[in-house]
mmCIF file of C-alpha atoms in Angstrom:
data_model
loop_
_atom_site.group_PDB
_atom_site.id
_atom_site.type_symbol
_atom_site.label_atom_id
_atom_site.label_comp_id
_atom_site.label_asym_id
_atom_site.label_seq_id
_atom_site.Cartn_x
_atom_site.Cartn_y
_atom_site.Cartn_z
ATOM 1 C CA MET A 1 -35.005 8.177 130.223
ATOM 2 C CA PRO A 2 -35.646 9.733 126.769
ATOM 3 C CA LEU A 3 -39.318 10.053 125.902
ATOM 4 C CA ALA A 4 -38.829 8.086 122.680
ATOM 5 C CA GLN A 5 -37.446 5.076 124.573
ATOM 6 C CA LEU A 6 -40.280 5.226 127.095
ATOM 7 C CA PHE A 7 -42.922 5.191 124.349
ATOM 8 C CA LEU A 8 -41.151 2.451 122.393
ATOM 9 C CA GLU A 9 -40.926 0.124 125.393
ATOM 10 C CA LEU A 10 -44.479 0.744 126.568
ATOM 11 C CA GLY A 11 -45.747 0.374 123.007
ATOM 12 C CA ALA A 12 -43.987 -2.974 122.658
ATOM 13 C CA VAL A 13 -45.599 -4.224 125.865
ATOM 14 C CA VAL A 14 -49.092 -3.099 124.818
ATOM 15 C CA LEU A 15 -48.717 -4.626 121.339
ATOM 16 C CA ALA A 16 -47.617 -7.908 122.909
ATOM 17 C CA LEU A 17 -50.762 -7.830 125.066
ATOM 18 C CA ALA A 18 -52.891 -7.130 121.994
ATOM 19 C CA PHE A 19 -51.384 -10.142 120.237
ATOM 20 C CA VAL A 20 -51.998 -12.571 123.096
ATOM 21 C CA GLY A 21 -55.475 -11.111 123.633
ATOM 22 C CA ARG A 22 -56.355 -11.954 120.047
ATOM 23 C CA ALA A 23 -54.889 -15.433 120.455
ATOM 24 C CA ALA A 24 -57.032 -15.991 123.564
ATOM 25 C CA GLY A 25 -60.126 -14.861 121.643
ATOM 26 C CA ARG A 26 -59.438 -17.373 118.875
ATOM 27 C CA LEU A 27 -58.882 -20.144 121.417
ATOM 28 C CA GLY A 28 -62.076 -19.185 123.256
ATOM 29 C CA ILE A 29 -60.362 -18.818 126.646
ATOM 30 C CA THR A 30 -59.848 -15.961 129.098
ATOM 31 C CA PRO A 31 -56.595 -14.133 128.253
ATOM 32 C CA ILE A 32 -55.286 -14.206 131.844
ATOM 33 C CA PRO A 33 -52.877 -17.185 131.431
ATOM 34 C CA LEU A 34 -51.501 -15.757 128.178
ATOM 35 C CA TYR A 35 -51.031 -12.308 129.735
ATOM 36 C CA LEU A 36 -49.041 -13.918 132.549
ATOM 37 C CA LEU A 37 -46.872 -15.904 130.139
ATOM 38 C CA ALA A 38 -46.372 -12.780 128.024
ATOM 39 C CA GLY A 39 -45.081 -11.015 131.122
ATOM 40 C CA ILE A 40 -42.581 -13.817 131.743
ATOM 41 C CA GLY A 41 -41.436 -13.670 128.129
ATOM 42 C CA LEU A 42 -41.047 -9.905 128.159
ATOM 43 C CA GLY A 43 -39.126 -10.079 131.426
ATOM 44 C CA ALA A 44 -36.772 -12.733 130.045
ATOM 45 C CA PHE A 45 -36.035 -11.192 126.643
ATOM 46 C CA MET A 46 -36.616 -7.461 127.118
ATOM 47 C CA HIS A 47 -35.021 -5.302 129.791
ATOM 48 C CA LEU A 48 -37.373 -2.456 130.599
ATOM 49 C CA GLY A 49 -36.045 0.808 131.977
ATOM 50 C CA ASP A 50 -37.030 2.094 135.402
ATOM 51 C CA ALA A 51 -39.644 4.529 134.053
ATOM 52 C CA PRO A 52 -41.629 1.969 131.967
ATOM 53 C CA GLU A 53 -41.474 -0.568 134.793
ATOM 54 C CA GLU A 54 -42.753 1.983 137.300
ATOM 55 C CA PHE A 55 -45.559 2.947 134.923
ATOM 56 C CA ILE A 56 -46.541 -0.699 134.507
ATOM 57 C CA HIS A 57 -46.435 -1.187 138.293
ATOM 58 C CA ILE A 58 -48.809 1.742 138.853
ATOM 59 C CA GLY A 59 -51.004 0.566 135.990
ATOM 60 C CA ALA A 60 -51.196 -2.876 137.567
ATOM 61 C CA GLU A 61 -52.424 -1.403 140.852
ATOM 62 C CA ILE A 62 -55.058 0.638 139.005
ATOM 63 C CA GLY A 63 -56.070 -2.513 137.120
ATOM 64 C CA ALA A 64 -56.757 -4.431 140.331
ATOM 65 C CA VAL A 65 -58.801 -1.510 141.669
ATOM 66 C CA LEU A 66 -60.903 -1.133 138.504
ATOM 67 C CA LEU A 67 -61.582 -4.865 138.268
ATOM 68 C CA LEU A 68 -63.125 -4.862 141.734
ATOM 69 C CA PHE A 69 -64.977 -1.591 141.163
ATOM 70 C CA ALA A 70 -66.580 -3.030 138.027
ATOM 71 C CA LEU A 71 -67.537 -6.170 139.953
ATOM 72 C CA GLY A 72 -69.156 -4.060 142.678
ATOM 73 C CA LEU A 73 -71.317 -2.309 140.079
ATOM 74 C CA GLU A 74 -73.004 -5.640 139.341
ATOM 75 C CA TYR A 75 -74.569 -5.921 142.816
ATOM 76 C CA THR A 76 -76.874 -3.915 145.033
ATOM 77 C CA SER A 77 -76.128 -3.257 148.687
ATOM 78 C CA GLN A 78 -79.020 -5.491 149.785
ATOM 79 C CA GLU A 79 -77.756 -8.370 147.657
ATOM 80 C CA LEU A 80 -74.311 -8.050 149.220
ATOM 81 C CA ARG A 81 -75.698 -7.926 152.767
ATOM 82 C CA ASP A 82 -77.858 -11.016 152.273
ATOM 83 C CA ASN A 83 -75.034 -12.824 150.517
ATOM 84 C CA LEU A 84 -72.517 -12.298 153.319
ATOM 85 C CA GLN A 85 -74.976 -13.412 155.977
ATOM 86 C CA ALA A 86 -75.779 -16.566 154.035
ATOM 87 C CA ASN A 87 -72.127 -17.527 153.448
ATOM 88 C CA ARG A 88 -70.497 -17.061 156.852
ATOM 89 C CA GLN A 89 -69.920 -20.799 157.221
ATOM 90 C CA VAL A 90 -68.173 -20.881 153.866
ATOM 91 C CA GLY A 91 -65.813 -18.175 155.122
ATOM 92 C CA VAL A 92 -64.871 -20.233 158.174
ATOM 93 C CA LEU A 93 -64.305 -23.335 156.016
ATOM 94 C CA ASP A 94 -62.185 -21.282 153.606
ATOM 95 C CA LEU A 95 -59.930 -20.040 156.415
ATOM 96 C CA GLY A 96 -59.417 -23.513 157.886
ATOM 97 C CA LEU A 97 -58.789 -25.320 154.604
ATOM 98 C CA ASN A 98 -56.582 -22.777 152.870
ATOM 99 C CA PHE A 99 -54.548 -21.073 155.613
ATOM 100 C CA THR A 100 -53.448 -24.348 157.222
ATOM 101 C CA PRO A 101 -51.527 -25.847 154.223
ATOM 102 C CA GLY A 102 -49.339 -22.764 153.872
ATOM 103 C CA LEU A 103 -48.686 -22.615 157.617
ATOM 104 C CA LEU A 104 -47.660 -26.283 157.759
ATOM 105 C CA ALA A 105 -45.554 -25.964 154.599
ATOM 106 C CA GLY A 106 -43.685 -23.058 156.174
ATOM 107 C CA PHE A 107 -42.747 -25.171 159.194
ATOM 108 C CA LEU A 108 -41.743 -28.126 156.987
ATOM 109 C CA LEU A 109 -39.506 -25.840 154.913
ATOM 110 C CA GLY A 110 -37.768 -24.643 158.072
ATOM 111 C CA PHE A 111 -39.175 -21.112 158.065
ATOM 112 C CA PRO A 112 -39.332 -19.120 161.306
ATOM 113 C CA PRO A 113 -42.831 -19.208 162.875
ATOM 114 C CA LEU A 114 -43.795 -15.717 161.660
ATOM 115 C CA ALA A 115 -42.662 -16.508 158.097
ATOM 116 C CA ALA A 116 -44.800 -19.688 158.230
ATOM 117 C CA VAL A 117 -47.773 -17.550 159.280
ATOM 118 C CA LEU A 118 -47.111 -15.311 156.282
ATOM 119 C CA LEU A 119 -47.034 -18.317 153.941
ATOM 120 C CA GLY A 120 -50.407 -19.314 155.385
ATOM 121 C CA GLY A 121 -51.716 -15.902 154.322
ATOM 122 C CA VAL A 122 -50.270 -16.421 150.831
ATOM 123 C CA THR A 123 -52.175 -19.683 150.329
ATOM 124 C CA TYR A 124 -55.369 -18.443 152.006
ATOM 125 C CA LEU A 125 -56.264 -15.490 149.780
ATOM 126 C CA SER A 126 -57.975 -15.958 146.435
ATOM 127 C CA SER A 127 -57.298 -13.218 143.903
ATOM 128 C CA SER A 128 -60.469 -11.133 143.708
ATOM 129 C CA GLY A 129 -58.991 -9.361 140.668
ATOM 130 C CA ILE A 130 -58.486 -12.577 138.707
ATOM 131 C CA ALA A 131 -61.832 -13.960 139.866
ATOM 132 C CA SER A 132 -63.675 -10.872 138.626
ATOM 133 C CA LYS A 133 -61.806 -11.041 135.305
ATOM 134 C CA ILE A 134 -62.803 -14.701 134.854
ATOM 135 C CA LEU A 135 -66.438 -13.912 135.640
ATOM 136 C CA GLY A 136 -66.486 -11.008 133.196
ATOM 137 C CA ASP A 137 -64.618 -12.730 130.359
ATOM 138 C CA LEU A 138 -66.732 -15.869 130.510
ATOM 139 C CA GLY A 139 -70.055 -14.035 130.950
ATOM 140 C CA ARG A 140 -70.768 -15.400 134.437
ATOM 141 C CA LEU A 141 -71.474 -12.244 136.431
ATOM 142 C CA GLY A 142 -75.158 -13.136 136.669
ATOM 143 C CA ASN A 143 -74.701 -16.830 137.454
ATOM 144 C CA ARG A 144 -76.124 -18.376 140.617
ATOM 145 C CA GLU A 145 -72.707 -19.353 141.956
ATOM 146 C CA THR A 146 -71.235 -15.846 141.569
ATOM 147 C CA PRO A 147 -72.602 -14.490 144.913
ATOM 148 C CA VAL A 148 -70.775 -17.308 146.709
ATOM 149 C CA ILE A 149 -67.505 -16.389 144.995
ATOM 150 C CA LEU A 150 -68.067 -12.753 145.877
ATOM 151 C CA ALA A 151 -68.832 -13.555 149.532
ATOM 152 C CA VAL A 152 -65.641 -15.597 149.899
ATOM 153 C CA CYS A 153 -63.526 -12.741 148.507
ATOM 154 C CA VAL A 154 -65.111 -10.132 150.782
ATOM 155 C CA LEU A 155 -64.906 -12.352 153.882
ATOM 156 C CA GLU A 156 -61.238 -12.996 153.139
ATOM 157 C CA ASP A 157 -60.660 -9.263 153.128
ATOM 158 C CA VAL A 158 -62.401 -8.933 156.492
ATOM 159 C CA ALA A 159 -59.987 -11.565 157.819
ATOM 160 C CA MET A 160 -57.066 -9.641 156.294
ATOM 161 C CA ALA A 161 -58.200 -6.497 158.124
ATOM 162 C CA ALA A 162 -57.331 -8.358 161.345
ATOM 163 C CA TYR A 163 -54.361 -10.361 160.023
ATOM 164 C CA LEU A 164 -52.224 -7.643 158.415
ATOM 165 C CA PRO A 165 -52.039 -5.178 161.349
ATOM 166 C CA VAL A 166 -51.094 -7.995 163.737
ATOM 167 C CA VAL A 167 -48.403 -9.383 161.416
ATOM 168 C CA ALA A 168 -47.034 -5.927 160.600
ATOM 169 C CA ALA A 169 -46.749 -5.051 164.294
ATOM 170 C CA LEU A 170 -45.010 -8.353 165.069
ATOM 171 C CA LEU A 171 -42.537 -7.792 162.229
ATOM 172 C CA ILE A 172 -41.461 -4.433 163.620
ATOM 173 C CA GLY A 173 -41.552 -5.684 167.202
ATOM 174 C CA GLY A 174 -44.564 -3.638 168.251
ATOM 175 C CA THR A 175 -46.076 -3.800 171.712
ATOM 176 C CA LEU A 176 -49.368 -5.499 172.438
ATOM 177 C CA ALA A 177 -50.992 -2.061 172.687
ATOM 178 C CA ALA A 178 -49.677 -1.058 169.235
ATOM 179 C CA ILE A 179 -51.019 -4.276 167.739
ATOM 180 C CA GLY A 180 -54.409 -3.628 169.308
ATOM 181 C CA VAL A 181 -54.548 -0.058 168.005
ATOM 182 C CA ASN A 182 -53.618 -1.093 164.449
ATOM 183 C CA LEU A 183 -56.189 -3.859 164.531
ATOM 184 C CA LEU A 184 -58.964 -1.578 165.795
ATOM 185 C CA VAL A 185 -58.177 1.087 163.179
ATOM 186 C CA ALA A 186 -58.274 -1.409 160.309
ATOM 187 C CA LEU A 187 -61.494 -3.085 161.449
ATOM 188 C CA ALA A 188 -63.188 0.234 162.188
ATOM 189 C CA ALA A 189 -62.220 1.605 158.765
ATOM 190 C CA PHE A 190 -63.655 -1.437 157.024
ATOM 191 C CA ALA A 191 -66.847 -1.359 159.108
ATOM 192 C CA VAL A 192 -67.451 2.367 158.491
ATOM 193 C CA ALA A 193 -66.828 2.072 154.742
ATOM 194 C CA PHE A 194 -69.085 -0.978 154.544
ATOM 195 C CA PHE A 195 -71.867 0.757 156.490
ATOM 196 C CA LEU A 196 -71.698 3.929 154.389
ATOM 197 C CA ALA A 197 -71.739 1.958 151.139
ATOM 198 C CA LEU A 198 -74.800 -0.038 152.189
ATOM 199 C CA ARG A 199 -76.798 2.721 153.880
ATOM 200 C CA TYR A 200 -75.935 5.936 152.001
ATOM 201 C CA GLY A 201 -74.946 4.762 148.551
ATOM 202 C CA TYR A 202 -77.793 6.719 146.971
ATOM 203 C CA VAL A 203 -76.257 9.967 148.296
ATOM 204 C CA LEU A 204 -72.959 9.119 146.622
ATOM 205 C CA SER A 205 -74.755 8.335 143.363
ATOM 206 C CA GLY A 206 -76.392 11.754 143.440
ATOM 207 C CA LEU A 207 -73.102 13.543 144.112
ATOM 208 C CA VAL A 208 -71.172 12.008 141.199
ATOM 209 C CA ASN A 209 -74.046 12.065 138.703
ATOM 210 C CA ALA A 210 -73.511 14.390 135.731
ATOM 211 C CA GLN A 211 -75.143 14.896 132.335
ATOM 212 C CA SER A 212 -71.794 14.795 130.570
ATOM 213 C CA ASN A 213 -70.212 11.363 130.125
ATOM 214 C CA GLU A 214 -66.793 12.958 130.440
ATOM 215 C CA ALA A 215 -67.627 14.559 133.780
ATOM 216 C CA LEU A 216 -69.182 11.342 135.081
ATOM 217 C CA LEU A 217 -66.158 9.277 134.053
ATOM 218 C CA LEU A 218 -63.726 11.675 135.719
ATOM 219 C CA SER A 219 -65.863 11.859 138.871
ATOM 220 C CA VAL A 220 -66.189 8.106 139.209
ATOM 221 C CA PHE A 221 -62.570 7.329 138.344
ATOM 222 C CA GLY A 222 -61.270 9.969 140.748
ATOM 223 C CA LEU A 223 -63.571 8.780 143.530
ATOM 224 C CA VAL A 224 -62.477 5.170 143.077
ATOM 225 C CA LEU A 225 -58.792 6.116 143.317
ATOM 226 C CA VAL A 226 -59.322 8.333 146.388
ATOM 227 C CA VAL A 227 -61.280 5.651 148.262
ATOM 228 C CA ALA A 228 -58.798 2.946 147.251
ATOM 229 C CA GLY A 229 -55.904 5.101 148.490
ATOM 230 C CA ALA A 230 -57.630 5.851 151.777
ATOM 231 C CA ALA A 231 -58.424 2.150 152.254
ATOM 232 C CA ASP A 232 -54.789 1.218 151.684
ATOM 233 C CA LEU A 233 -53.610 3.829 154.189
ATOM 234 C CA LEU A 234 -55.929 2.302 156.781
ATOM 235 C CA LYS A 235 -54.587 -1.223 156.127
ATOM 236 C CA VAL A 236 -57.720 -2.299 154.242
ATOM 237 C CA SER A 237 -57.396 -3.685 150.703
ATOM 238 C CA ALA A 238 -57.467 -0.879 148.125
ATOM 239 C CA ALA A 239 -59.312 -3.173 145.733
ATOM 240 C CA ILE A 240 -62.053 -3.915 148.272
ATOM 241 C CA GLY A 241 -62.382 -0.179 148.925
ATOM 242 C CA ALA A 242 -63.040 0.262 145.206
ATOM 243 C CA PHE A 243 -65.473 -2.658 145.327
ATOM 244 C CA LEU A 244 -67.497 -0.885 148.016
ATOM 245 C CA VAL A 245 -67.685 2.227 145.808
ATOM 246 C CA GLY A 246 -69.151 0.028 143.077
ATOM 247 C CA ILE A 247 -71.672 -1.372 145.537
ATOM 248 C CA ALA A 248 -72.631 2.140 146.677
ATOM 249 C CA LEU A 249 -73.407 3.438 143.186
ATOM 250 C CA SER A 250 -76.863 2.509 141.940
ATOM 251 C CA GLY A 251 -79.474 3.101 139.264
ATOM 252 C CA GLU A 252 -78.684 5.090 136.132
ATOM 253 C CA VAL A 253 -75.318 6.226 137.483
ATOM 254 C CA ALA A 254 -74.153 2.623 137.926
ATOM 255 C CA ASP A 255 -75.330 1.652 134.425
ATOM 256 C CA ARG A 256 -73.552 4.577 132.768
ATOM 257 C CA ALA A 257 -70.413 4.136 134.874
ATOM 258 C CA ARG A 258 -70.245 0.463 133.903
ATOM 259 C CA HIS A 259 -70.077 1.277 130.189
ATOM 260 C CA LEU A 260 -67.735 4.253 130.584
ATOM 261 C CA ILE A 261 -65.203 2.490 132.796
ATOM 262 C CA GLU A 262 -65.065 -0.729 130.747
ATOM 263 C CA PRO A 263 -62.286 0.325 128.290
ATOM 264 C CA LEU A 264 -60.132 1.625 131.158
ATOM 265 C CA ARG A 265 -60.743 -1.563 133.136
ATOM 266 C CA ASP A 266 -59.700 -3.793 130.227
ATOM 267 C CA LEU A 267 -56.535 -1.792 129.536
ATOM 268 C CA PHE A 268 -55.298 -1.671 133.115
ATOM 269 C CA ALA A 269 -56.402 -5.248 133.839
ATOM 270 C CA ALA A 270 -54.125 -6.458 131.050
ATOM 271 C CA VAL A 271 -51.267 -4.441 132.570
ATOM 272 C CA PHE A 272 -52.098 -5.934 135.983
ATOM 273 C CA PHE A 273 -51.605 -9.487 134.739
ATOM 274 C CA VAL A 274 -48.498 -8.856 132.647
ATOM 275 C CA PHE A 275 -46.878 -7.191 135.681
ATOM 276 C CA PHE A 276 -47.115 -10.509 137.539
ATOM 277 C CA GLY A 277 -45.085 -12.210 134.842
ATOM 278 C CA LEU A 278 -42.538 -9.402 134.703
ATOM 279 C CA GLN A 279 -41.889 -9.723 138.439
ATOM 280 C CA LEU A 280 -40.818 -13.368 138.272
ATOM 281 C CA ASN A 281 -37.048 -13.937 138.309
ATOM 282 C CA LEU A 282 -36.540 -17.104 136.267
ATOM 283 C CA GLY A 283 -33.215 -17.793 138.007
ATOM 284 C CA SER A 284 -35.026 -18.350 141.320
ATOM 285 C CA VAL A 285 -37.542 -20.846 139.923
ATOM 286 C CA PRO A 286 -35.633 -24.183 140.108
ATOM 287 C CA GLY A 287 -35.022 -23.933 143.864
ATOM 288 C CA VAL A 288 -38.671 -23.390 144.751
ATOM 289 C CA LEU A 289 -40.460 -25.214 141.928
ATOM 290 C CA LEU A 290 -41.159 -28.482 143.778
ATOM 291 C CA PRO A 291 -42.667 -26.952 146.956
ATOM 292 C CA ALA A 292 -44.607 -24.473 144.784
ATOM 293 C CA LEU A 293 -46.042 -27.337 142.711
ATOM 294 C CA LEU A 294 -47.019 -29.316 145.816
ATOM 295 C CA LEU A 295 -48.667 -26.265 147.378
ATOM 296 C CA THR A 296 -50.488 -25.567 144.110
ATOM 297 C CA VAL A 297 -51.930 -29.087 143.963
ATOM 298 C CA ILE A 298 -52.977 -29.168 147.629
ATOM 299 C CA THR A 299 -54.418 -25.671 147.907
ATOM 300 C CA SER A 300 -56.112 -25.812 144.503
ATOM 301 C CA ALA A 301 -57.976 -28.848 145.825
ATOM 302 C CA THR A 302 -58.863 -27.167 149.129
ATOM 303 C CA LYS A 303 -59.971 -23.936 147.455
ATOM 304 C CA PHE A 304 -61.956 -25.904 144.878
ATOM 305 C CA PHE A 305 -63.755 -27.740 147.680
ATOM 306 C CA THR A 306 -64.484 -24.421 149.400
ATOM 307 C CA GLY A 307 -66.232 -23.067 146.315
ATOM 308 C CA TRP A 308 -67.930 -26.375 145.534
ATOM 309 C CA TRP A 309 -69.332 -26.733 149.070
ATOM 310 C CA GLY A 310 -70.405 -23.107 149.272
ATOM 311 C CA ALA A 311 -72.251 -23.309 145.953
ATOM 312 C CA ALA A 312 -73.860 -26.588 147.014
ATOM 313 C CA GLN A 313 -75.141 -24.924 150.201
ATOM 314 C CA ALA A 314 -76.705 -22.249 147.985
ATOM 315 C CA GLY A 315 -78.541 -24.900 145.952
ATOM 316 C CA VAL A 316 -76.348 -24.569 142.856
ATOM 317 C CA GLN A 317 -76.091 -27.587 140.583
ATOM 318 C CA THR A 318 -72.912 -29.509 139.682
ATOM 319 C CA ARG A 319 -71.637 -27.327 136.860
ATOM 320 C CA GLY A 320 -72.091 -24.146 138.901
ATOM 321 C CA ARG A 321 -70.326 -25.739 141.877
ATOM 322 C CA TYR A 322 -67.409 -26.601 139.614
ATOM 323 C CA ARG A 323 -67.272 -23.022 138.312
ATOM 324 C CA ALA A 324 -67.279 -21.611 141.855
ATOM 325 C CA GLY A 325 -64.423 -23.880 142.899
ATOM 326 C CA THR A 326 -62.194 -23.216 139.904
ATOM 327 C CA THR A 327 -62.775 -19.453 139.925
ATOM 328 C CA LEU A 328 -61.462 -19.253 143.497
ATOM 329 C CA ILE A 329 -58.239 -21.206 142.790
ATOM 330 C CA PRO A 330 -56.059 -18.298 141.560
ATOM 331 C CA ARG A 331 -54.043 -16.380 144.128
ATOM 332 C CA GLY A 332 -52.854 -12.918 143.212
ATOM 333 C CA GLU A 333 -51.289 -9.595 144.059
ATOM 334 C CA PHE A 334 -52.203 -9.638 147.748
ATOM 335 C CA SER A 335 -50.383 -12.959 148.207
ATOM 336 C CA ILE A 336 -47.245 -11.429 146.695
ATOM 337 C CA LEU A 337 -47.586 -8.436 149.013
ATOM 338 C CA ILE A 338 -47.862 -10.678 152.093
ATOM 339 C CA ALA A 339 -44.801 -12.687 151.053
ATOM 340 C CA GLY A 340 -42.853 -9.458 150.580
ATOM 341 C CA LEU A 341 -43.333 -8.641 154.258
ATOM 342 C CA GLY A 342 -41.290 -11.662 155.289
ATOM 343 C CA LEU A 343 -38.295 -11.556 152.934
ATOM 344 C CA GLY A 344 -36.020 -10.619 155.827
ATOM 345 C CA LEU A 345 -37.176 -13.689 157.762
ATOM 346 C CA ALA A 346 -37.023 -16.247 154.925
ATOM 347 C CA PRO A 347 -35.377 -15.160 151.635
ATOM 348 C CA THR A 348 -36.990 -18.003 149.664
ATOM 349 C CA LEU A 349 -40.500 -16.913 150.701
ATOM 350 C CA GLY A 350 -40.712 -14.323 147.909
ATOM 351 C CA PRO A 351 -39.680 -16.583 144.990
ATOM 352 C CA LEU A 352 -41.824 -19.420 146.372
ATOM 353 C CA ALA A 353 -44.879 -17.173 146.557
ATOM 354 C CA ALA A 354 -44.231 -15.759 143.071
ATOM 355 C CA VAL A 355 -44.041 -19.190 141.423
ATOM 356 C CA TYR A 356 -47.017 -20.442 143.458
ATOM 357 C CA VAL A 357 -49.159 -17.442 142.507
ATOM 358 C CA LEU A 358 -48.223 -17.810 138.843
ATOM 359 C CA LEU A 359 -49.122 -21.520 138.791
ATOM 360 C CA THR A 360 -52.512 -20.984 140.445
ATOM 361 C CA ALA A 361 -53.219 -17.928 138.277
ATOM 362 C CA ILE A 362 -52.733 -20.056 135.160
ATOM 363 C CA LEU A 363 -54.457 -23.211 136.435
ATOM 364 C CA GLY A 364 -57.650 -21.582 137.748
ATOM 365 C CA PRO A 365 -58.735 -19.715 134.587
ATOM 366 C CA VAL A 366 -57.976 -22.729 132.365
ATOM 367 C CA LEU A 367 -60.046 -25.080 134.538
ATOM 368 C CA ALA A 368 -62.836 -22.485 134.775
ATOM 369 C CA ARG A 369 -63.034 -22.194 130.997
ATOM 370 C CA PHE A 370 -63.617 -25.915 130.415
ATOM 371 C CA ASP A 371 -66.484 -26.365 132.867
ATOM 372 C CA ALA A 372 -68.743 -27.959 130.251
ATOM 373 C CA GLN A 373 -66.211 -30.734 129.633
ATOM 374 C CA LEU A 374 -64.834 -31.277 133.149
ATOM 375 C CA ALA A 375 -67.824 -30.725 135.459
ATOM 376 C CA PRO A 376 -69.650 -33.888 134.255
ATOM 377 C CA LEU A 377 -66.507 -35.916 134.980
ATOM 378 C CA PHE A 378 -66.453 -34.651 138.561
ATOM 379 C CA ASP A 379 -70.154 -35.400 138.922
ATOM 380 C CA ARG A 380 -69.743 -38.932 137.565
ATOM 381 C CA ARG A 381 -66.800 -39.593 139.852
ATOM 382 C CA LEU A 382 -68.747 -38.372 142.895
ATOM 383 C CA ARG A 383 -71.670 -40.641 142.026
ATOM 384 C CA GLU A 384 -69.326 -43.609 141.700
ATOM 385 C CA MET A 385 -67.764 -42.843 145.103
ATOM 386 C CA ARG A 386 -71.166 -42.609 146.746
ATOM 387 C CA ALA A 387 -72.324 -45.848 145.111
ATOM 388 C CA GLY A 388 -69.117 -47.603 146.174
#
């Protein structure tokens, strides 16, 4: 592709993102839904070449990684440890309430058993990337309900460390021994990374620290990409690997890294969300729209209850419970990845997951934005139910 065409197409995409970002600012909402809709519009009316699309794909992956890295910078290792211990019950509730609807829907739609298991994974996982973007855009990183949201996302990734190796081995017809080896490797990788981040984070901070902002930025950015790549190779989420790097960094290094990485995070995060919209084939929507809508309604309610109950257990009041529930509603890139594993088993699984993810990714941020208006309604309704 000629360089001029590459720059023109990428420039058009970035300018479209700038426009919708400004519109979101004027409306006082997070730009996530508008970025997603912009991606759909660009995909429908503008045919990108292979090179720009590949660039956007890579940028989207970097965006997910940087969103989680920036979220990790907001917490200390001790806070994370205490938070996970306190929210184990929420993790169990989350698995039961949000994996089951997808599994049952798969059987009702006539999917093979393994494809139904994959659809359960699609509905189970909240998007940690979208959740962190909501928290950052709406200034909620320091809120009391945020540790609950964080714990749910991390516990989901622990579950995925067991789920993905088993499913991958079953898809390729692996032996029981192969499944066991893959599972042990993934769990061991996560455990070692988690231990090193919590116990020896100060060593890492000392190694990447530099007087020059340029050197610090390059050191941190390179480290995040290396750890994310290694995590992905070991069947652990690349984004959670980056999150653990953020947890490991502390003190002055974390403060400086937070400010230096912010422009990169915002740029690639926008690319991350527009890529979702670009991936959706509008021709496949009518055939899967009804089951996607039903799944969205059911699993938005179950995920909302997960966040609400978890925040209530932490002593958070009604408005914070509402924010926890709505922030966890969006599903994201990992759900698309899981669905992609089963396209050979059930061809409609991919389009169904894409439409479902898009609907939840729009619904969650919108509901999260209007907590001041909607949370009192939920509280009033609950009081009426208890009185009745």
